[in-house]
DNA sequence: AGCTTTCCGGCAACCGTTTTCCTTATTTTC
DNA sequence: GAAAATAAGGAAAACGGTTGCCGGAAAGCT
C-alpha cells in the first residue's frame, strides 16, 4: 500500500553493509576481489533495501543504454503488432527494453520521436509499419543503427527486413495448381499499393511458367471484405470461367467467399480460395476455414531485432532481406478426391 | 550514410561556443542570466553538432526520467492496442516516452519487467490487458504509481480505469427496446469470464426494469464467430420466439448474423442484432453493418495515462474508475417503420 | 574619485555507478 | 625475521548534465 519513499542508492546499500560504495558496486557486479562474506553482506543489504541499480547512471558510464526505439510509421496497426511482439521478444531476451513510438504517419511526429530517442541514447532503432511503397529513410547520418521491418527503406544501403511476398504469392498459385485448378482469378488491393502489384505480378508469372493465363485480369480494389464481395459480382458478370480465386488479403477472400456462397457457388468444390495474411480472425471466421499465405511477421520482427543487435555490436547487415512466407492449407482449397469425383460426374 | 561517430556532449558544445559547460547548459535551457549574443552562439554550436542532451544524465539530477512503463499482461492483443495507443498519445503530449513490455500472461516475465522498469527509474507504470477477472496487483509497495487500464486490480486501493460494461449492455438493450423489440436473446462469451457475466446481468436487469423477461436464458459459450453460429442453432431449436439478439462481442454477433441469414431470418427485419466492441473489421464486414457498443478503449488509455501523470505529480486517484461506453447504431438494428409495418401485416 | 549595483559567466558540487588506482593488512617465501 | 607477494577494500576520478554561488567588470550614483 504505502509506496516506498524513494529508490535506494548504492550508497544506502554500502552504508548498511558497512563498506564503501566502490566495494558495494564490486560486490553486486561480481568484480574486484572481495571476501565471500563481504559479498554476501552487501547482497543481503541490497535485498533488504530492494535496491535496483539506476540504469541511467550506469549507462552514463558504459555508453550503452540497452534500450532500442521502435517507431511505427502508420498508426500501430494489425501488421505492426506481430512485428512488434517478435522484436520485443528477441530484444527482451537480450535484456533490452523497447521504447514504443507511434508515428501516426506524420513526418513531424516521426522526427520528434527520432530526436527523443536519440536524446534517450537508444542503442538502435527499428522502424516498422505498413506503407504503400518503400519509405524514405527516417533520417540521415544517425549515430545509431536502424533496421526497417516489414516496411522497407528506399535507401538500399539501409537494412530492411521484409516478407518475400512474391514467393508467398507463388506458393499460393502453386498450391492451387497442385489441387488441379487451372482457371485462377486474382482479387487484390489497390494498384498503387506495392504489395498488391508484387503479389499480382508473381501470381501471373507463376501461372505463365505452367503455360497458363489468369482466368481474368487481376482485379485491383481495396483490402476490404466489401471489395471482395463486389469483385465476385464483377467476375460473375464477366464471361470468364474460374475454378479458383487467389486473394490479396484474407479480408478480401472472406468477402469473396461470402459472395460466392450467396451466388450459389460452393467453396471449395466449385471455387477454391486462397487468402493472404493468415489472420486467424478471418481464416477461422470464414466458412469453410480459409487457406492463406502466412508472412510470419513475428519471425520477421525477431529477425529484425537480431539484425539490429548484430549491428549494435558492430556487424551490420545492410540491404534488403526477404524472409520466406509459407502457406497454411485449410478447407477452402482442400479438394477431397470424392468431391472432385462427384464434380466429374 | 556514414553514421556519426558519437553523440556530442555539452562539453563539445561549450568548447565550440567558447564558454564553460555551465554556461552552455544555461544557454540551452534558458536559465541563468546571459547575454542574448552568448545564448545564440551556444545554440548555434549545439545545432552544428546536432547536440541532444543525454536524457539519462539529465534525469540523474532531476530525479525524473519522463518515461513510463506499460505492461500488457496477456500477449499484446486486440484490446491492449487501442489502450496502448491512447496512453502513448496522452503521454507523448506530456513529453514522456513509453517502455513497452509484453507480459505474455507469465508472472515470471511480469516480475522481471517490473524490476527492469524500476531499474530504469520509470516515473510510473500502466498495466493493461484482458483477463477473465480482476488481477492481483502487479507488486506491493512500488516506489512509483501504477494505473491499471482496461484490466482492473483486485486491490481497491489501486487505481483502475475500466469501461462501464454494464452501462454499455444497458444501452444496447435500451436501444433494442426503443426500436420496438421485446423478445431479446443474449449470446455471449464464457461464463467464467467476468465481462460475460456483467454484461448478461446488466442486460437482464435492464429488461426487468421494463417488466420483460429475456427471450431465452443467456447463452454462454466462447467469444468466436463459430460460437455465434452454433448459438443460433440452439436458439432456433428452442421453442422461444425472439426478435433481437444482443451479443457479447462483435465476433459472436457476426456468427449469429451469418447463421440467421443461412436459416432464412432477415437482419434486421426479423431479428435485430447488437454486438459489443465496435470492432470495425466485424461491424463493417457484417451484412448488414453491425450496431455495436463501443468501449472507447483509446479514450480509456488516454484517461489512464492522465491519471498516471496526475499521480506522478502527487495527486493520485485511487479506486475504480468506470468510463461510459456508447452505442454506435448501424443497419443491423435499424428498423425503418415501413418494414416494421410490413412485419405487422 | 569612491562606492554600490547590475550584469555575465565561470567554478564546483552534485546526481548514482563503475572502475582504476592505491593503501593497508595478511601471507608467503627465502 | 625481513622482503616480497597477495588479498581486501577504500579513495577518487570519470560519465554528462544542472544549478547555486561567487567574482570581476562595467555602469550608475553621490
XYZ file of C-alpha atoms (C1' of nucleotides) in Angstrom:
750
model
C 0.000 0.000 0.000
C 2.207 2.814 1.273
C 4.505 3.455 -1.640
C 8.167 3.370 -0.812
C 9.613 6.795 -0.328
C 12.420 6.728 -2.797
C 14.745 4.393 -4.606
C 17.636 3.092 -2.551
C 21.028 4.087 -3.929
C 24.157 2.079 -3.821
C 25.361 4.456 -1.125
C 22.500 3.297 1.086
C 23.443 -0.279 0.421
C 27.097 0.419 1.132
C 26.263 2.169 4.386
C 24.035 -0.654 5.540
C 26.665 -3.223 4.683
C 29.393 -1.113 6.232
C 31.538 -0.852 3.117
C 32.395 1.842 0.614
C 30.273 2.430 -2.465
C 33.016 1.136 -4.701
C 33.131 -2.088 -2.794
C 29.376 -2.380 -2.853
C 29.401 -1.978 -6.602
C 32.030 -4.659 -6.986
C 30.170 -6.984 -4.693
C 26.971 -6.662 -6.650
C 28.593 -6.986 -10.033
C 30.994 -9.760 -9.212
C 34.009 -7.569 -9.902
C 37.190 -6.966 -7.955
C 38.457 -9.271 -5.282
C 36.336 -9.413 -2.186
C 35.791 -11.865 0.592
C 32.796 -14.028 0.038
C 31.481 -12.923 3.404
C 31.594 -9.277 2.322
C 29.890 -10.041 -0.951
C 27.085 -11.761 0.855
C 26.722 -8.942 3.339
C 26.365 -6.424 0.537
C 23.934 -8.597 -1.370
C 21.847 -9.006 1.732
C 21.804 -5.240 2.284
C 20.747 -4.722 -1.328
C 17.969 -7.221 -0.909
C 16.745 -5.586 2.263
C 16.547 -2.194 0.604
C 15.225 -3.724 -2.615
C 17.995 -1.940 -4.408
C 17.954 -1.792 -8.175
C 20.876 -0.057 -9.819
C 19.879 3.113 -11.637
C 20.164 2.158 -15.267
C 20.606 5.762 -16.341
C 23.579 6.319 -14.103
C 25.029 3.027 -15.136
C 24.757 3.734 -18.821
C 26.400 7.054 -18.240
C 29.465 5.011 -17.713
C 29.086 2.178 -20.147
C 27.866 4.339 -23.003
C 25.153 1.793 -23.681
C 21.587 2.055 -22.521
C 20.334 -1.360 -23.536
C 17.248 0.234 -25.000
C 16.016 0.485 -28.549
C 13.364 2.646 -30.074
C 10.593 1.233 -32.155
C 8.829 3.616 -34.474
C 5.677 2.556 -36.230
C 5.142 4.830 -39.146
C 1.494 4.307 -39.737
C -0.642 4.093 -36.650
C 0.125 0.913 -34.773
C -1.890 -1.496 -36.769
C -2.642 -5.083 -37.364
C 0.625 -5.596 -39.171
C 2.855 -3.693 -36.799
C 1.705 -5.682 -33.794
C 3.165 -9.080 -34.626
C 6.369 -7.442 -35.791
C 6.483 -5.531 -32.571
C 5.833 -8.623 -30.494
C 8.537 -10.560 -32.252
C 11.043 -7.768 -31.887
C 10.198 -7.135 -28.273
C 10.633 -10.790 -27.579
C 14.010 -11.064 -29.235
C 15.231 -7.874 -27.617
C 13.908 -8.772 -24.209
C 15.946 -11.937 -24.349
C 18.955 -9.663 -24.797
C 17.889 -7.665 -21.751
C 16.985 -4.699 -23.877
C 13.935 -2.550 -23.342
C 11.808 -1.073 -26.077
C 10.568 2.479 -26.427
C 7.327 2.485 -28.339
C 6.660 5.416 -30.643
C 3.520 5.747 -32.676
C 4.381 7.850 -35.689
C 0.821 8.119 -36.984
C 2.083 8.568 -40.474
C 3.030 12.099 -39.518
C 6.568 13.129 -40.528
C 6.672 15.824 -37.856
C 5.779 13.348 -35.163
C 8.309 10.949 -36.583
C 11.129 13.438 -36.470
C 10.167 14.400 -32.981
C 10.406 10.779 -31.949
C 13.770 10.320 -33.581
C 15.057 13.250 -31.598
C 13.695 11.990 -28.287
C 15.036 8.539 -28.952
C 18.457 9.968 -29.638
C 18.349 12.042 -26.506
C 17.478 8.902 -24.620
C 20.550 7.380 -26.196
C 18.872 4.284 -27.541
C 21.349 1.761 -28.876
C 19.359 1.353 -32.080
C 16.062 1.963 -33.809
C 13.580 -0.307 -35.522
C 11.162 1.253 -37.965
C 8.067 -0.664 -38.837
C 4.584 -0.191 -40.228
C 2.666 -0.574 -43.429
C 3.136 1.650 -46.384
C 2.153 1.550 -49.972
C 5.776 1.909 -51.041
C 9.273 1.783 -49.643
C 9.682 4.733 -47.354
C 12.272 7.469 -47.246
C 14.968 6.803 -44.643
C 13.871 8.069 -41.287
C 16.875 10.353 -41.032
C 20.313 10.682 -42.481
C 23.525 10.230 -40.539
C 22.110 8.819 -37.369
C 24.654 7.908 -34.717
C 22.864 4.597 -34.121
C 21.961 1.696 -36.392
C 18.468 1.490 -37.853
C 16.602 -1.543 -39.140
C 13.408 -1.349 -41.158
C 10.992 -4.192 -40.534
C 8.069 -5.100 -42.782
C 8.251 -1.667 -44.322
C 11.429 -1.107 -46.309
C 13.724 1.832 -46.756
C 14.168 3.404 -50.131
C 17.881 3.633 -49.458
C 19.433 0.286 -50.457
C 22.263 0.941 -48.020
C 19.826 0.632 -45.118
C 18.895 -2.679 -43.576
C 15.343 -3.727 -44.400
C 13.728 -6.985 -43.361
C 10.644 -7.790 -45.384
C 8.471 -10.753 -46.245
C 9.005 -12.386 -49.603
C 5.553 -11.552 -50.850
C 6.279 -12.641 -54.379
C 7.370 -16.018 -53.076
C 4.229 -16.232 -50.989
C 2.042 -15.489 -53.972
C 3.849 -18.141 -55.981
C 3.233 -20.677 -53.260
C -0.447 -19.836 -53.263
C -0.717 -20.336 -57.006
C 1.381 -23.478 -56.899
C -0.941 -24.943 -54.342
C -3.997 -24.165 -56.426
C -2.342 -25.762 -59.420
C -1.454 -28.774 -57.305
C -5.076 -29.341 -56.381
C -5.994 -29.260 -60.004
C -7.189 -25.727 -60.557
C -6.267 -24.052 -63.805
C -8.618 -21.124 -64.200
C -7.387 -18.893 -61.420
C -8.566 -15.351 -60.820
C -6.857 -12.802 -58.630
C -8.605 -10.191 -56.483
C -6.425 -7.842 -54.558
C -5.888 -4.410 -53.035
C -5.304 -1.030 -54.637
C -2.896 -0.963 -57.544
C -0.976 1.936 -56.068
C -0.049 -0.384 -53.251
C 3.232 -2.098 -53.877
C 2.173 -5.314 -52.157
C -0.816 -5.638 -54.440
C 1.306 -5.187 -57.559
C 4.040 -7.553 -56.410
C 1.639 -10.311 -55.480
C -0.346 -9.944 -58.673
C 2.771 -9.990 -60.828
C 4.193 -13.023 -59.053
C 0.912 -14.893 -59.400
C 0.708 -14.188 -63.107
C 4.323 -15.170 -63.569
C 3.874 -18.469 -61.796
C 0.879 -19.257 -63.961
C 2.868 -18.424 -67.047
C 5.534 -20.896 -66.021
C 2.898 -23.566 -66.429
C 1.765 -22.060 -69.665
C -1.425 -20.724 -68.125
C -3.186 -17.415 -68.355
C -5.104 -15.865 -65.443
C -8.819 -16.597 -65.638
C -9.362 -12.856 -65.709
C -7.227 -9.738 -65.479
C -6.302 -9.097 -61.839
C -8.926 -7.083 -60.042
C -7.420 -4.239 -58.050
C -9.628 -2.556 -55.478
C -9.407 -2.195 -51.695
C -8.288 -4.561 -48.964
C -11.777 -4.986 -47.534
C -14.434 -7.662 -47.439
C -16.758 -5.287 -49.217
C -14.393 -5.165 -52.155
C -14.138 -8.942 -52.145
C -17.890 -9.225 -52.402
C -18.030 -6.607 -55.098
C -15.280 -8.317 -57.064
C -17.243 -11.529 -57.193
C -20.012 -9.619 -58.894
C -17.551 -8.427 -61.488
C -16.132 -11.916 -62.010
C -19.541 -13.488 -62.383
C -20.703 -10.774 -64.740
C -17.690 -11.407 -66.969
C -17.909 -14.364 -69.271
C -14.717 -15.986 -67.965
C -14.979 -19.289 -66.127
C -12.922 -19.700 -62.955
C -12.342 -22.531 -60.523
C -10.161 -20.707 -58.039
C -9.574 -17.246 -56.653
C -6.335 -16.157 -55.102
C -6.962 -13.091 -52.968
C -4.561 -10.376 -51.924
C -5.777 -10.466 -48.334
C -7.838 -12.628 -46.037
C -10.461 -9.955 -45.747
C -10.888 -9.862 -49.487
C -11.011 -13.640 -49.524
C -13.705 -13.704 -46.944
C -15.774 -11.236 -48.882
C -15.251 -13.350 -51.970
C -16.281 -16.447 -50.081
C -19.491 -14.918 -48.766
C -20.446 -13.556 -52.153
C -19.709 -16.846 -53.890
C -21.918 -18.714 -51.470
C -24.653 -16.161 -51.933
C -24.330 -16.717 -55.675
C -24.650 -20.447 -55.272
C -21.052 -21.377 -55.905
C -19.596 -23.834 -53.453
C -16.223 -23.327 -51.814
C -14.063 -25.278 -52.340
C -15.921 -27.657 -54.638
C -16.716 -25.133 -57.339
C -14.189 -22.499 -56.469
C -11.055 -22.949 -54.387
C -9.971 -19.957 -52.361
C -6.644 -18.767 -51.008
C -6.108 -15.637 -48.954
C -3.088 -13.717 -47.793
C -2.007 -12.748 -44.241
C -3.218 -15.837 -42.412
C -5.146 -13.693 -39.991
C -6.862 -16.070 -37.608
C -9.948 -13.922 -37.219
C -10.615 -14.235 -40.919
C -9.319 -17.709 -41.630
C -11.360 -19.150 -38.777
C -14.426 -16.979 -39.258
C -14.636 -17.916 -42.917
C -16.795 -20.831 -43.924
C -15.073 -23.021 -44.799
C -11.839 -22.109 -42.999
C -9.521 -20.256 -45.286
C -6.239 -21.366 -46.809
C -3.840 -18.473 -46.551
C -0.289 -17.256 -47.004
C 1.462 -16.505 -43.724
C 4.132 -13.830 -43.787
C 5.443 -14.863 -40.375
C 5.506 -11.318 -39.132
C 6.516 -12.292 -35.662
C 9.535 -14.099 -37.037
C 10.220 -11.068 -39.146
C 10.188 -8.862 -36.060
C 12.521 -11.273 -34.357
C 14.875 -11.315 -37.309
C 14.874 -7.541 -37.482
C 15.695 -7.337 -33.793
C 18.529 -9.786 -34.202
C 19.976 -7.830 -37.079
C 19.732 -4.692 -35.046
C 21.548 -6.334 -32.154
C 24.225 -7.502 -34.549
C 24.533 -4.003 -35.986
C 24.821 -2.566 -32.486
C 27.614 -4.991 -31.831
C 29.412 -3.814 -34.917
C 28.332 -6.180 -37.666
C 25.573 -4.514 -39.652
C 23.752 -6.320 -42.447
C 22.904 -3.624 -44.947
C 20.497 -4.322 -47.748
C 17.193 -5.911 -48.347
C 16.441 -9.185 -46.565
C 13.414 -11.129 -47.752
C 12.047 -13.759 -45.399
C 10.057 -16.650 -46.812
C 6.290 -16.850 -46.480
C 4.552 -20.153 -46.029
C 1.179 -21.456 -46.982
C -1.304 -22.730 -44.431
C -3.744 -25.059 -46.124
C -7.288 -25.250 -44.849
C -10.581 -26.399 -46.233
C -11.216 -23.516 -48.607
C -8.789 -25.074 -51.042
C -8.805 -28.690 -49.974
C -10.372 -30.839 -52.621
C -11.064 -34.312 -51.336
C -10.979 -36.733 -54.261
C -14.523 -37.868 -53.552
C -15.909 -34.465 -54.189
C -13.647 -33.973 -57.154
C -15.101 -37.181 -58.455
C -18.662 -36.148 -57.810
C -17.836 -32.990 -59.683
C -16.704 -35.001 -62.623
C -19.882 -36.983 -62.794
C 25.250 7.208 -44.877
C 28.358 7.248 -42.700
C 26.942 7.087 -39.237
C 28.111 9.829 -36.940
C 30.852 8.661 -34.658
C 29.423 9.544 -31.305
C 26.958 11.810 -29.612
C 28.169 15.331 -28.987
C 28.347 16.259 -25.320
C 27.618 19.596 -23.816
C 31.360 19.965 -23.310
C 31.799 19.823 -27.092
C 29.175 22.474 -27.480
C 30.720 24.659 -24.800
C 34.156 24.352 -26.364
C 32.855 25.246 -29.798
C 30.982 28.232 -28.427
C 33.919 29.272 -26.282
C 32.108 29.165 -22.949
C 32.081 26.900 -19.904
C 29.804 23.894 -19.736
C 27.714 25.537 -17.065
C 27.094 28.489 -19.261
C 26.295 26.272 -22.191
C 23.725 24.423 -20.138
C 22.106 27.644 -19.037
C 22.076 28.965 -22.561
C 20.315 25.884 -23.868
C 17.807 25.677 -21.058
C 17.012 29.346 -20.796
C 18.343 29.553 -17.262
C 20.696 31.991 -15.588
C 21.387 35.440 -16.929
C 23.312 35.509 -20.174
C 23.748 37.948 -22.964
C 21.487 37.210 -25.864
C 24.526 37.071 -28.087
C 26.078 34.315 -25.963
C 22.879 32.343 -25.916
C 22.707 32.427 -29.683
C 26.313 31.442 -30.051
C 25.764 28.378 -27.868
C 22.575 27.439 -29.627
C 24.305 27.674 -32.931
C 27.130 25.460 -31.719
C 24.600 22.914 -30.466
C 22.867 22.938 -33.806
C 26.111 22.443 -35.679
C 26.985 19.417 -33.589
C 23.364 18.228 -33.566
C 23.631 18.079 -29.848
C 20.876 16.366 -27.887
C 21.229 16.396 -24.126
C 21.678 12.935 -22.665
C 18.354 12.246 -21.002
C 19.916 9.737 -18.624
C 22.430 12.180 -17.310
C 19.805 14.829 -17.019
C 17.423 12.698 -15.047
C 20.238 11.834 -12.703
C 19.807 15.354 -11.496
C 16.105 15.904 -11.739
C 15.153 12.548 -10.325
C 12.603 12.181 -13.082
C 13.077 10.220 -16.266
C 9.926 11.223 -18.099
C 9.345 7.632 -19.031
C 6.631 5.231 -18.039
C 6.402 1.502 -18.367
C 3.479 -0.180 -19.986
C 2.958 -3.820 -19.155
C 0.420 -5.848 -21.056
C -0.416 -8.867 -19.038
C -1.798 -11.088 -21.707
C 0.003 -11.021 -25.005
C -0.480 -7.683 -26.690
C -3.875 -8.226 -28.152
C -6.722 -6.582 -29.900
C -7.851 -4.904 -26.715
C -4.484 -3.769 -25.483
C -3.683 -1.973 -28.713
C -6.174 0.855 -28.557
C -5.479 1.333 -24.863
C -1.809 1.462 -25.663
C -2.306 3.932 -28.474
C -4.417 6.201 -26.319
C -1.954 6.104 -23.474
C 1.042 6.629 -25.710
C -0.680 9.602 -27.232
C -1.550 11.240 -23.939
C 1.906 10.582 -22.545
C 3.678 11.748 -25.660
C 1.891 15.048 -25.332
C 3.500 15.308 -21.911
C 6.889 14.538 -23.455
C 7.005 11.157 -21.836
C 8.270 8.029 -23.517
C 6.801 4.591 -23.113
C 8.585 1.340 -22.419
C 6.599 -1.493 -23.881
C 6.614 -4.791 -22.014
C 4.758 -7.837 -23.210
C 3.959 -9.888 -20.153
C 2.560 -12.868 -22.072
C 0.445 -13.772 -19.119
C 3.552 -15.112 -17.461
C 4.043 -13.960 -13.854
C 7.779 -14.560 -14.041
C 8.094 -12.406 -17.109
C 5.926 -9.806 -15.465
C 8.056 -9.605 -12.353
C 11.146 -9.408 -14.482
C 9.669 -6.454 -16.329
C 8.689 -4.704 -13.126
C 12.264 -4.978 -11.960
C 13.753 -3.657 -15.201
C 11.267 -0.821 -15.268
C 12.212 0.136 -11.751
C 15.876 -0.009 -12.580
C 15.168 2.283 -15.489
C 13.519 4.570 -12.982
C 10.267 4.975 -14.834
C 8.069 7.639 -13.320
C 5.072 5.334 -13.346
C 3.606 2.121 -14.698
C 0.463 1.318 -16.632
C -0.796 -2.229 -16.577
C -3.195 -3.303 -19.243
C -4.529 -6.379 -20.961
C -7.526 -8.626 -20.946
C -8.289 -11.020 -18.172
C -11.232 -13.027 -17.108
C -11.171 -11.413 -13.687
C -9.590 -8.557 -11.779
C -5.918 -9.317 -11.437
C -3.664 -9.422 -8.426
C -1.678 -6.202 -8.008
C 1.480 -6.355 -10.033
C 3.614 -5.816 -6.960
C 3.299 -4.450 -3.475
C 4.978 -1.297 -2.228
C 6.262 0.018 -5.506
C 8.093 3.313 -5.311
C 6.179 4.596 -8.325
C 2.474 4.993 -9.042
C 0.656 2.308 -11.008
C -2.551 2.574 -13.004
C -4.481 -0.413 -14.308
C -6.214 0.188 -17.604
C -8.972 -1.992 -19.043
C -7.930 -4.755 -16.699
C -8.545 -3.924 -13.053
C -6.620 -4.586 -9.896
C -8.092 -6.726 -7.188
C -6.820 -4.233 -4.633
C -9.441 -1.472 -4.317
C -6.721 0.909 -3.168
C -5.126 0.738 -6.612
C -6.203 2.957 -9.468
C -8.102 1.042 -12.152
C -9.644 2.594 -15.240
C -12.205 0.338 -16.864
C -15.101 0.572 -19.271
C -18.583 0.612 -17.802
C -19.588 -2.627 -19.426
C -22.822 -2.887 -17.505
C -23.792 0.568 -18.725
C -22.868 -0.442 -22.250
C -25.026 -3.528 -22.072
C -27.922 -1.459 -20.748
C -27.566 0.938 -23.644
C -27.686 -1.936 -26.084
C -30.861 -3.299 -24.573
C -32.395 0.140 -24.311
C -31.777 0.687 -27.977
C -33.401 -2.599 -28.914
C -36.395 -1.721 -26.770
C -36.545 1.698 -28.389
C -36.800 0.171 -31.836
C -39.675 -1.926 -30.647
C -38.047 -5.262 -29.836
C -39.295 -7.108 -26.794
C -38.162 -10.684 -27.207
C -34.445 -10.257 -26.794
C -31.968 -13.082 -26.533
C -28.386 -12.802 -25.331
C -25.437 -14.755 -26.682
C -22.110 -14.143 -25.065
C -18.697 -15.455 -24.041
C -17.676 -17.964 -21.405
C -19.420 -17.677 -18.062
C -16.140 -17.770 -16.198
C -15.317 -14.500 -17.889
C -16.302 -11.561 -15.765
C -17.221 -9.402 -18.759
C -19.662 -12.022 -19.980
C -21.365 -12.240 -16.601
C -21.524 -8.487 -16.079
C -22.980 -7.814 -19.495
C -25.505 -10.604 -19.205
C -26.625 -9.486 -15.770
C -26.953 -5.858 -16.845
C -28.955 -6.843 -19.905
C -31.348 -8.943 -17.874
C -31.689 -6.209 -15.301
C -32.497 -3.592 -17.893
C -35.153 -5.836 -19.362
C -36.635 -6.386 -15.934
C -36.946 -2.655 -15.463
C -39.413 -2.725 -18.329
C -41.110 -5.763 -16.906
C -39.648 -8.021 -19.567
C -38.020 -11.408 -19.460
C -35.197 -12.452 -21.758
C -36.411 -14.378 -24.787
C -34.214 -17.230 -23.622
C -31.708 -17.848 -20.863
C -28.384 -16.205 -21.747
C -26.214 -18.462 -23.841
C -22.658 -18.580 -22.569
C -20.013 -20.023 -24.894
C -16.908 -18.580 -26.489
C -16.142 -15.205 -27.996
C -15.923 -16.532 -31.535
C -17.981 -16.424 -34.695
C -18.232 -20.172 -34.575
C -19.986 -19.974 -31.232
C -22.303 -17.313 -32.581
C -23.311 -19.607 -35.409
C -23.742 -22.506 -33.069
C -25.831 -20.447 -30.674
C -28.307 -19.620 -33.405
C -28.862 -23.324 -33.843
C -29.649 -23.602 -30.169
C -31.997 -20.622 -30.257
C -33.854 -21.892 -33.287
C -34.127 -25.366 -31.847
C -35.709 -23.945 -28.697
C -39.356 -23.067 -28.864
C -38.813 -19.446 -27.773
C -39.553 -16.714 -30.266
C -37.060 -13.841 -30.498
C -36.917 -10.613 -32.471
C -33.497 -9.429 -31.349
C -30.182 -10.783 -30.214
C -27.758 -8.826 -28.104
C -24.315 -10.377 -28.424
C -21.391 -10.226 -26.037
C -18.940 -9.475 -28.829
C -18.919 -8.418 -32.440
C -17.467 -11.713 -33.483
C -20.314 -13.582 -31.861
C -22.744 -11.167 -33.474
C -21.284 -11.779 -36.850
C -21.573 -15.517 -36.431
C -25.149 -15.044 -35.321
C -25.840 -12.867 -38.324
C -24.430 -15.368 -40.793
C -26.309 -18.246 -39.239
C -29.573 -16.315 -39.127
C -29.304 -15.490 -42.797
C -28.500 -19.094 -43.598
C -31.631 -20.050 -41.667
C -33.738 -17.629 -43.642
C -34.196 -14.986 -40.963
C -33.626 -11.452 -42.124
C -31.475 -8.989 -40.184
C -32.745 -6.536 -39.056
C -36.299 -7.068 -40.268
C -36.906 -10.359 -38.457
C -34.137 -10.133 -35.918
C -32.304 -7.027 -34.804
C -28.696 -7.503 -33.809
C -26.363 -5.636 -31.498
C -22.756 -6.524 -30.866
C -20.128 -5.419 -28.397
C -16.636 -3.919 -29.006
C -17.411 -1.893 -32.106
C -14.561 -3.548 -33.924
C -14.554 -2.088 -37.408
C -13.431 -5.293 -39.070
C -16.539 -7.023 -37.817
C -19.055 -4.197 -37.890
C -18.151 -3.373 -41.475
C -17.680 -6.924 -42.651
C -21.054 -7.943 -41.320
C -24.024 -7.805 -43.627
C -25.792 -5.611 -42.771
C -23.291 -3.436 -40.882
C -23.451 -4.137 -37.204
C -24.741 -1.942 -34.414
C -22.328 -2.232 -31.544
C -21.287 -0.978 -28.128
C -18.042 0.965 -28.186
C -15.917 0.854 -25.051
C -13.782 3.742 -26.225
C -10.592 1.958 -25.372
C -8.417 4.663 -26.798
C -10.092 7.200 -24.551
C -9.637 4.783 -21.721
C -5.925 4.575 -22.411
C -5.762 8.317 -22.531
C -7.638 8.652 -19.247
C -5.379 6.097 -17.614
C -2.335 7.990 -18.796
C -3.716 11.231 -17.460
C -4.418 9.695 -14.087
C -0.920 8.319 -14.037
C 0.521 11.725 -14.820
C -1.593 13.212 -12.041
C -0.406 10.530 -9.645
C 3.189 11.204 -10.628
C 2.605 14.848 -9.851
C 1.343 13.967 -6.437
C -2.414 13.671 -6.818
C -3.327 10.013 -7.196
C -6.877 8.897 -7.860
C -7.191 5.569 -6.121
C -10.138 3.342 -6.789
C -12.146 2.041 -9.620
C -12.987 4.430 -12.432
C -15.632 3.305 -14.911
C -15.752 5.143 -18.219
C -19.002 5.214 -20.169
C -19.498 3.111 -23.268
C -21.552 4.372 -26.150
C -23.676 2.726 -28.748
C -22.976 3.030 -32.445
C -26.136 2.342 -34.363
C -25.898 0.759 -37.783
C -28.228 -1.142 -40.023
C -28.311 -4.403 -38.124
C -30.713 -2.838 -35.658
C -32.229 -0.045 -37.686
C -35.875 -0.723 -38.261
C -37.432 1.580 -40.772
C -41.127 1.970 -39.915
C -42.189 0.625 -43.309
C -40.629 -2.691 -42.656
C -41.936 -2.762 -39.146
C -45.353 -2.225 -40.614
C -44.930 -4.940 -43.167
C -43.962 -7.201 -40.283
C -47.182 -6.405 -38.549
C -49.326 -7.265 -41.531
C 37.152 59.529 -7.236
C 34.910 56.131 -4.485
C 31.057 53.252 -3.601
C 27.175 50.432 -4.798
C 24.620 47.944 -8.347
C 23.884 45.250 -12.132
C 25.158 42.073 -15.489
C 27.700 37.927 -17.205
C 29.659 33.941 -16.895
C 32.886 30.762 -14.539
C 33.629 27.342 -10.671
C 32.423 23.459 -8.350
C 29.268 20.458 -6.149
C 26.066 17.038 -7.050
C 23.107 13.187 -9.217
C 24.300 7.354 -8.936
C 27.542 3.991 -10.727
C 31.645 1.968 -12.326
C 36.444 1.405 -12.459
C 41.199 2.452 -11.856
C 44.497 3.039 -8.959
C 46.314 2.740 -4.037
C 46.782 1.649 0.612
C 46.763 -1.396 4.097
C 46.921 -5.926 6.264
C 47.999 -10.635 5.899
C 50.606 -14.361 3.927
C 54.160 -16.485 1.744
C 59.000 -17.140 0.697
C 63.850 -17.381 1.374
C 62.869 -12.281 10.622
C 62.879 -9.284 6.545
C 61.338 -8.798 1.841
C 58.027 -9.805 -1.442
C 53.624 -11.308 -2.951
C 48.807 -11.390 -2.360
C 44.265 -10.245 -0.769
C 40.722 -6.990 0.507
C 38.665 -2.864 0.312
C 38.873 2.354 0.205
C 39.501 6.951 -2.331
C 38.719 9.375 -6.241
C 38.105 10.202 -10.970
C 35.304 9.645 -14.502
C 30.399 9.621 -17.209
C 27.135 14.134 -18.925
C 24.415 17.467 -17.197
C 22.339 21.141 -13.966
C 22.472 24.730 -10.701
C 23.709 27.624 -6.705
C 27.080 30.647 -5.613
C 30.665 33.743 -6.365
C 33.797 37.056 -8.642
C 35.078 40.530 -11.997
C 33.909 44.159 -14.958
C 31.203 47.767 -16.331
C 27.869 51.100 -15.232
C 25.287 54.227 -12.059
C 25.266 57.181 -8.114
C 26.908 60.734 -4.775
